[in-house]
PDB file of C-alpha atoms and ligand atoms in Angstrom:
ATOM      1  CA  MET Q 785       0.000   0.000   0.000  1.00 61.00           C
ATOM      2  CA  THR Q 786       1.367   3.448  -0.901  1.00 65.00           C
ATOM      3  CA  GLU Q 787       1.935   5.466   2.295  1.00 81.00           C
ATOM      4  CA  LEU Q 788       2.374   8.874   0.639  1.00 88.00           C
ATOM      5  CA  LEU Q 789       0.768  10.283  -2.472  1.00 91.00           C
ATOM      6  CA  LYS Q 790       1.748  13.435  -4.296  1.00 91.00           C
ATOM      7  CA  ILE Q 791      -1.129  14.994  -6.236  1.00 89.00           C
ATOM      8  CA  ASN Q 792      -0.846  18.387  -7.924  1.00 85.00           C
ATOM      9  CA  GLY Q 793       1.926  19.331  -5.504  1.00 87.00           C
ATOM     10  CA  ASP Q 794      -0.049  18.344  -2.385  1.00 91.00           C
ATOM     11  CA  ILE Q 795       1.187  15.486  -0.203  1.00 94.00           C
ATOM     12  CA  PHE Q 796      -1.339  13.017   1.164  1.00 95.00           C
ATOM     13  CA  GLU Q 797      -0.602  10.375   3.803  1.00 96.00           C
ATOM     14  CA  ILE Q 798      -2.429   7.175   4.555  1.00 96.00           C
ATOM     15  CA  PHE Q 799      -5.150   7.799   7.135  1.00 97.00           C
ATOM     16  CA  ILE Q 800      -7.655   4.920   7.209  1.00 97.00           C
ATOM     17  CA  THR Q 801      -6.588   1.676   5.576  1.00 97.00           C
ATOM     18  CA  GLU Q 802      -8.622  -0.628   3.385  1.00 97.00           C
ATOM     19  CA  GLU Q 803      -8.637  -3.222   6.217  1.00 98.00           C
ATOM     20  CA  GLN Q 804      -9.846  -0.694   8.795  1.00 98.00           C
ATOM     21  CA  ILE Q 805     -12.632   0.426   6.448  1.00 98.00           C
ATOM     22  CA  ARG Q 806     -13.682  -3.162   5.776  1.00 98.00           C
ATOM     23  CA  GLY Q 807     -13.759  -4.007   9.488  1.00 98.00           C
ATOM     24  CA  ARG Q 808     -15.771  -0.954  10.425  1.00 98.00           C
ATOM     25  CA  ILE Q 809     -18.276  -1.540   7.619  1.00 98.00           C
ATOM     26  CA  LYS Q 810     -18.924  -5.053   8.931  1.00 98.00           C
ATOM     27  CA  GLU Q 811     -19.642  -3.601  12.389  1.00 98.00           C
ATOM     28  CA  LEU Q 812     -21.966  -0.913  11.026  1.00 98.00           C
ATOM     29  CA  ALA Q 813     -23.776  -3.406   8.799  1.00 98.00           C
ATOM     30  CA  ALA Q 814     -24.308  -5.795  11.716  1.00 98.00           C
ATOM     31  CA  ARG Q 815     -25.877  -2.999  13.794  1.00 98.00           C
ATOM     32  CA  ILE Q 816     -28.069  -1.817  10.924  1.00 98.00           C
ATOM     33  CA  SER Q 817     -29.169  -5.379  10.108  1.00 98.00           C
ATOM     34  CA  ASP Q 818     -30.180  -5.905  13.755  1.00 98.00           C
ATOM     35  CA  ASP Q 819     -32.011  -2.584  13.926  1.00 98.00           C
ATOM     36  CA  TYR Q 820     -33.951  -3.270  10.709  1.00 98.00           C
ATOM     37  CA  ALA Q 821     -34.790  -6.933  11.316  1.00 98.00           C
ATOM     38  CA  GLY Q 822     -38.127  -7.742   9.666  1.00 98.00           C
ATOM     39  CA  ARG Q 823     -38.157  -4.495   7.670  1.00 98.00           C
ATOM     40  CA  ILE Q 824     -37.045  -3.628   4.140  1.00 98.00           C
ATOM     41  CA  PRO Q 825     -35.149  -0.324   4.282  1.00 98.00           C
ATOM     42  CA  ILE Q 826     -34.244   1.754   1.258  1.00 98.00           C
ATOM     43  CA  PHE Q 827     -30.607   2.849   1.278  1.00 98.00           C
ATOM     44  CA  ILE Q 828     -30.302   6.205  -0.451  1.00 98.00           C
ATOM     45  CA  GLY Q 829     -26.780   6.999  -1.570  1.00 97.00           C
ATOM     46  CA  VAL Q 830     -25.750  10.622  -1.986  1.00 95.00           C
ATOM     47  CA  LEU Q 831     -23.763  10.726  -5.214  1.00 95.00           C
ATOM     48  CA  ASN Q 832     -21.071  10.847  -6.159  1.00 93.00           C
ATOM     49  CA  GLY Q 833     -18.975  10.263  -3.066  1.00 94.00           C
ATOM     50  CA  SER Q 834     -21.027   7.538  -1.365  1.00 97.00           C
ATOM     51  CA  PHE Q 835     -21.170   5.016  -4.191  1.00 97.00           C
ATOM     52  CA  ILE Q 836     -18.248   2.854  -3.044  1.00 98.00           C
ATOM     53  CA  PHE Q 837     -19.232   2.917   0.621  1.00 98.00           C
ATOM     54  CA  LEU Q 838     -22.850   2.108  -0.231  1.00 98.00           C
ATOM     55  CA  SER Q 839     -21.905  -0.822  -2.423  1.00 98.00           C
ATOM     56  CA  ASP Q 840     -19.602  -2.295   0.232  1.00 98.00           C
ATOM     57  CA  LEU Q 841     -22.093  -1.601   3.042  1.00 98.00           C
ATOM     58  CA  ILE Q 842     -25.138  -3.225   1.482  1.00 98.00           C
ATOM     59  CA  ARG Q 843     -23.171  -6.371   0.664  1.00 98.00           C
ATOM     60  CA  GLU Q 844     -22.699  -6.812   4.422  1.00 98.00           C
ATOM     61  CA  ILE Q 845     -26.381  -6.143   5.202  1.00 98.00           C
ATOM     62  CA  SER Q 846     -28.322  -9.288   6.025  1.00 98.00           C
ATOM     63  CA  VAL Q 847     -31.912  -7.978   5.707  1.00 98.00           C
ATOM     64  CA  ASP Q 848     -33.715  -7.413   2.415  1.00 98.00           C
ATOM     65  CA  CYS Q 849     -33.127  -3.882   1.192  1.00 98.00           C
ATOM     66  CA  GLU Q 850     -33.534  -1.575  -1.787  1.00 98.00           C
ATOM     67  CA  ILE Q 851     -31.351   1.239  -3.070  1.00 98.00           C
ATOM     68  CA  ASP Q 852     -31.751   4.588  -4.771  1.00 97.00           C
ATOM     69  CA  PHE Q 853     -29.574   7.652  -5.300  1.00 96.00           C
ATOM     70  CA  PHE Q 854     -29.612  11.407  -4.936  1.00 93.00           C
ATOM     71  CA  LYS Q 855     -27.005  13.470  -6.706  1.00 94.00           C
ATOM     72  CA  LEU Q 856     -25.920  16.612  -4.894  1.00 88.00           C
ATOM     73  CA  SER Q 857     -23.033  18.947  -5.355  1.00 79.00           C
ATOM     74  CA  SER Q 858     -21.638  21.680  -3.167  1.00 78.00           C
ATOM     75  CA  TYR Q 859     -17.879  21.403  -3.579  1.00 69.00           C
ATOM     76  CA  GLY Q 860     -17.358  21.219  -7.348  1.00 65.00           C
ATOM     77  CA  ASP Q 861     -13.608  20.824  -7.681  1.00 65.00           C
ATOM     78  CA  ALA Q 862     -12.830  22.809  -4.528  1.00 66.00           C
ATOM     79  CA  LYS Q 863     -11.651  21.666  -1.081  1.00 66.00           C
ATOM     80  CA  ILE Q 864     -14.063  23.980   0.721  1.00 68.00           C
ATOM     81  CA  SER Q 865     -17.860  23.869   0.332  1.00 68.00           C
ATOM     82  CA  SER Q 866     -19.402  26.569  -1.839  1.00 65.00           C
ATOM     83  CA  GLY Q 867     -22.046  26.838   0.906  1.00 75.00           C
ATOM     84  CA  GLN Q 868     -24.790  26.095  -1.613  1.00 83.00           C
ATOM     85  CA  VAL Q 869     -26.087  22.596  -2.186  1.00 87.00           C
ATOM     86  CA  LYS Q 870     -27.539  21.805  -5.610  1.00 86.00           C
ATOM     87  CA  LEU Q 871     -29.830  18.879  -6.362  1.00 90.00           C
ATOM     88  CA  LEU Q 872     -28.501  17.384  -9.611  1.00 92.00           C
ATOM     89  CA  LYS Q 873     -30.531  14.138  -9.612  1.00 92.00           C
ATOM     90  CA  ASP Q 874     -33.702  13.426  -7.667  1.00 91.00           C
ATOM     91  CA  LEU Q 875     -34.898  10.110  -6.253  1.00 93.00           C
ATOM     92  CA  ASN Q 876     -36.848   7.578  -8.298  1.00 91.00           C
ATOM     93  CA  CYS Q 877     -38.246   5.557  -5.408  1.00 94.00           C
ATOM     94  CA  GLN Q 878     -41.423   6.141  -3.423  1.00 95.00           C
ATOM     95  CA  VAL Q 879     -40.305   7.406  -0.001  1.00 97.00           C
ATOM     96  CA  SER Q 880     -43.712   7.713   1.632  1.00 97.00           C
ATOM     97  CA  GLY Q 881     -44.254   5.099   4.344  1.00 98.00           C
ATOM     98  CA  ARG Q 882     -40.814   3.528   3.883  1.00 98.00           C
ATOM     99  CA  ASP Q 883     -37.809   3.108   6.170  1.00 98.00           C
ATOM    100  CA  ILE Q 884     -35.116   5.305   4.661  1.00 98.00           C
ATOM    101  CA  ILE Q 885     -31.396   5.183   5.412  1.00 98.00           C
ATOM    102  CA  VAL Q 886     -29.369   7.960   3.796  1.00 98.00           C
ATOM    103  CA  VAL Q 887     -25.795   6.929   3.018  1.00 98.00           C
ATOM    104  CA  GLU Q 888     -23.020   9.532   2.958  1.00 97.00           C
ATOM    105  CA  ASP Q 889     -19.285   9.115   2.525  1.00 97.00           C
ATOM    106  CA  ILE Q 890     -18.573  12.172   4.678  1.00 97.00           C
ATOM    107  CA  VAL Q 891     -20.398  14.768   6.741  1.00 96.00           C
ATOM    108  CA  ASP Q 892     -18.150  17.803   6.675  1.00 93.00           C
ATOM    109  CA  SER Q 893     -19.941  21.145   7.107  1.00 90.00           C
ATOM    110  CA  GLY Q 894     -23.236  19.222   7.381  1.00 92.00           C
ATOM    111  CA  LEU Q 895     -24.897  21.236   4.602  1.00 91.00           C
ATOM    112  CA  SER Q 896     -25.488  18.268   2.286  1.00 92.00           C
ATOM    113  CA  ILE Q 897     -26.998  16.004   4.929  1.00 94.00           C
ATOM    114  CA  ALA Q 898     -29.231  18.812   6.253  1.00 93.00           C
ATOM    115  CA  PHE Q 899     -30.427  19.479   2.681  1.00 92.00           C
ATOM    116  CA  THR Q 900     -31.092  15.757   2.158  1.00 94.00           C
ATOM    117  CA  LYS Q 901     -33.051  15.507   5.420  1.00 96.00           C
ATOM    118  CA  LYS Q 902     -35.297  18.395   4.431  1.00 93.00           C
ATOM    119  CA  ILE Q 903     -36.087  16.907   1.015  1.00 92.00           C
ATOM    120  CA  ILE Q 904     -36.808  13.400   2.324  1.00 96.00           C
ATOM    121  CA  GLU Q 905     -38.919  14.534   5.275  1.00 97.00           C
ATOM    122  CA  LYS Q 906     -41.269  16.303   2.840  1.00 95.00           C
ATOM    123  CA  GLU Q 907     -42.066  12.881   1.330  1.00 96.00           C
ATOM    124  CA  ASN Q 908     -43.265  11.438   4.690  1.00 98.00           C
ATOM    125  CA  PRO Q 909     -41.007   8.418   5.201  1.00 98.00           C
ATOM    126  CA  LYS Q 910     -41.978   5.952   7.925  1.00 98.00           C
ATOM    127  CA  SER Q 911     -38.524   6.465   9.427  1.00 98.00           C
ATOM    128  CA  LEU Q 912     -35.351   8.285   8.440  1.00 98.00           C
ATOM    129  CA  LYS Q 913     -31.816   7.540   9.584  1.00 98.00           C
ATOM    130  CA  PHE Q 914     -28.358   8.523   8.441  1.00 98.00           C
ATOM    131  CA  VAL Q 915     -25.154   6.575   8.018  1.00 98.00           C
ATOM    132  CA  SER Q 916     -21.868   8.229   7.168  1.00 98.00           C
ATOM    133  CA  LEU Q 917     -18.500   6.563   6.830  1.00 98.00           C
ATOM    134  CA  LEU Q 918     -16.757   9.726   8.033  1.00 98.00           C
ATOM    135  CA  LEU Q 919     -17.948  12.503  10.320  1.00 97.00           C
ATOM    136  CA  LYS Q 920     -15.939  15.640  10.949  1.00 95.00           C
ATOM    137  CA  LYS Q 921     -15.816  16.574  14.626  1.00 92.00           C
ATOM    138  CA  GLY Q 922     -17.704  19.661  15.784  1.00 87.00           C
ATOM    139  CA  ILE Q 923     -20.015  20.139  12.817  1.00 80.00           C
ATOM    140  CA  PRO Q 924     -21.780  23.474  13.112  1.00 74.00           C
ATOM    141  CA  LYS Q 925     -24.628  23.059  10.633  1.00 78.00           C
ATOM    142  CA  ILE Q 926     -26.691  20.114  11.871  1.00 90.00           C
ATOM    143  CA  ASP Q 927     -28.989  19.905  14.850  1.00 92.00           C
ATOM    144  CA  PHE Q 928     -29.704  16.161  14.569  1.00 95.00           C
ATOM    145  CA  ALA Q 929     -27.651  13.006  15.081  1.00 94.00           C
ATOM    146  CA  VAL Q 930     -25.920  10.960  12.403  1.00 97.00           C
ATOM    147  CA  ASP Q 931     -27.203   7.571  13.528  1.00 98.00           C
ATOM    148  CA  TYR Q 932     -24.378   5.344  12.283  1.00 98.00           C
ATOM    149  CA  VAL Q 933     -20.846   6.729  11.983  1.00 98.00           C
ATOM    150  CA  GLY Q 934     -17.828   4.855  10.675  1.00 98.00           C
ATOM    151  CA  PHE Q 935     -15.041   7.121  11.863  1.00 98.00           C
ATOM    152  CA  GLU Q 936     -15.121  10.491  13.597  1.00 97.00           C
ATOM    153  CA  ILE Q 937     -12.226  12.498  12.173  1.00 97.00           C
ATOM    154  CA  PRO Q 938     -10.550  15.882  12.626  1.00 95.00           C
ATOM    155  CA  SER Q 939     -10.947  18.619  10.028  1.00 92.00           C
ATOM    156  CA  ASP Q 940      -8.223  17.369   7.631  1.00 91.00           C
ATOM    157  CA  PHE Q 941      -8.937  17.286   3.904  1.00 93.00           C
ATOM    158  CA  VAL Q 942      -9.445  13.619   3.030  1.00 96.00           C
ATOM    159  CA  ILE Q 943      -9.528  11.731  -0.264  1.00 97.00           C
ATOM    160  CA  GLY Q 944      -9.966   8.204  -1.603  1.00 97.00           C
ATOM    161  CA  TYR Q 945     -12.590   5.458  -1.223  1.00 98.00           C
ATOM    162  CA  GLY Q 946     -15.167   7.576  -3.070  1.00 98.00           C
ATOM    163  CA  LEU Q 947     -13.898  10.967  -1.900  1.00 97.00           C
ATOM    164  CA  ASP Q 948     -12.431  13.041  -4.697  1.00 95.00           C
ATOM    165  CA  TYR Q 949      -9.674  15.519  -5.278  1.00 93.00           C
ATOM    166  CA  ALA Q 950     -10.894  17.648  -8.197  1.00 89.00           C
ATOM    167  CA  GLN Q 951     -13.078  14.661  -9.219  1.00 91.00           C
ATOM    168  CA  LYS Q 952     -10.136  12.229  -9.302  1.00 93.00           C
ATOM    169  CA  VAL Q 953      -8.769   9.555  -6.900  1.00 95.00           C
ATOM    170  CA  ARG Q 954     -12.196   8.256  -5.871  1.00 97.00           C
ATOM    171  CA  ASN Q 955     -10.855   4.829  -6.816  1.00 97.00           C
ATOM    172  CA  LEU Q 956      -8.184   4.720  -4.080  1.00 97.00           C
ATOM    173  CA  LYS Q 957      -8.851   1.746  -1.813  1.00 97.00           C
ATOM    174  CA  SER Q 958      -7.803   3.528   1.390  1.00 97.00           C
ATOM    175  CA  ILE Q 959      -8.536   7.013   2.740  1.00 98.00           C
ATOM    176  CA  TYR Q 960      -5.705   9.550   2.677  1.00 97.00           C
ATOM    177  CA  ARG Q 961      -5.395  12.937   4.353  1.00 96.00           C
ATOM    178  CA  LEU Q 962      -3.504  16.063   3.424  1.00 94.00           C
ATOM    179  CA  SER Q 963      -0.168  15.682   5.149  1.00 90.00           C
ATOM    180  CA  PRO Q 964       0.942  18.423   7.562  1.00 79.00           C
ATOM    181  CA  GLN Q 965       4.538  17.887   6.404  1.00 71.00           C
ATOM    182  CA  GLY Q 966       3.822  18.983   2.837  1.00 62.00           C
ATOM    183  CA  THR Q 967       6.888  17.272   1.327  1.00 48.00           C
ATOM    184  CA  VAL Q 968       7.561  13.719   0.197  1.00 45.00           C
ATOM    185  CA  LYS Q 969       9.650  11.650   2.643  1.00 45.00           C
ATOM    186  CA  PRO Q 970      12.884  10.306   1.151  1.00 42.00           C
ATOM    187  CA  GLU Q 971      12.566   6.627   0.071  1.00 39.00           C
TER     188      GLU Q 971
HETATM  189  C1  LIG Y 684     -19.173  15.721  -0.701  1.00 52.88           C
HETATM  190  C2  LIG Y 684     -19.519  14.438   0.033  1.00 52.88           C
HETATM  191  C3  LIG Y 684     -20.755  14.790   0.808  1.00 52.88           C
HETATM  192  C4  LIG Y 684     -20.597  16.276   1.050  1.00 52.88           C
HETATM  193  C5  LIG Y 684     -20.216  16.508   2.492  1.00 52.88           C
HETATM  194  O1  LIG Y 684     -19.939  15.844  -1.841  1.00 52.88           O
HETATM  195  O2  LIG Y 684     -19.732  13.375  -0.858  1.00 52.88           O
HETATM  196  O3  LIG Y 684     -21.929  14.554   0.071  1.00 52.88           O
HETATM  197  O4  LIG Y 684     -19.531  16.735   0.203  1.00 52.88           O
HETATM  198  O5  LIG Y 684     -19.889  17.842   2.732  1.00 52.88           O
HETATM  199  P1  LIG Y 684     -20.791  18.829   3.585  1.00 52.88           P
HETATM  200  O6  LIG Y 684     -21.138  18.123   4.864  1.00 52.88           O
HETATM  201  O7  LIG Y 684     -19.871  19.997   3.816  1.00 52.88           O
HETATM  202  O8  LIG Y 684     -21.992  19.201   2.796  1.00 52.88           O
HETATM  203  P2  LIG Y 684     -19.625  16.878  -3.037  1.00 52.88           P
HETATM  204  O9  LIG Y 684     -20.615  17.997  -2.952  1.00 52.88           O
HETATM  205  O10 LIG Y 684     -18.179  17.251  -3.009  1.00 52.88           O
HETATM  206  O11 LIG Y 684     -19.945  16.033  -4.307  1.00 52.88           O
HETATM  207  P3  LIG Y 684     -19.349  14.580  -4.666  1.00 52.88           P
HETATM  208  O12 LIG Y 684     -19.995  13.600  -3.719  1.00 52.88           O
HETATM  209  O13 LIG Y 684     -19.770  14.385  -6.067  1.00 52.88           O
HETATM  210  O14 LIG Y 684     -17.852  14.620  -4.482  1.00 52.88           O
END
């Protein structure tokens, strides 16, 4: 596994390994499967970032389930949120009366998840919960709990495993963070 990555002059270091992600997903999936025993939840992935997490998560879920996707964008190619969330693709499923679990790769400022909550609540789901692989500590913009959290992390800029850097590197198997050292270590 590559420990350091240099992308466009920025240095990223390994932060959460593939094995750690896999282990945590199994734990989350076991909890969710227990909580939803006898029900058929709909997992709603928030594109693009959540697609890898969602596909790994649902393969560990042991109850029947369905999936659908929202597509939102607030970051574009930037590292900091524009502060405005845009709905780029709406849901296709019927939300009314169903158990909904929104799947995020990361809750950073909280704007996207708050936007998602508002839209889904309007459709009268039977229940609504949130799962996020990553949650930044001390989020200012949400006044509700993220029900299932993979890893609580500091405010570093993170990439990989669905998270992009100017739309690239979503295909990295581990999660990397911007290194405080800023230079590549000698081999
Ligand atoms: C990212 C990520 C989350 C959101 C979290 O999406 O996938 O959906 O930002 O940030 P927030 O809590 O500050 O709103 P982005 O808008 O970058 O689109 P992407 O998923 O296509 O990368």
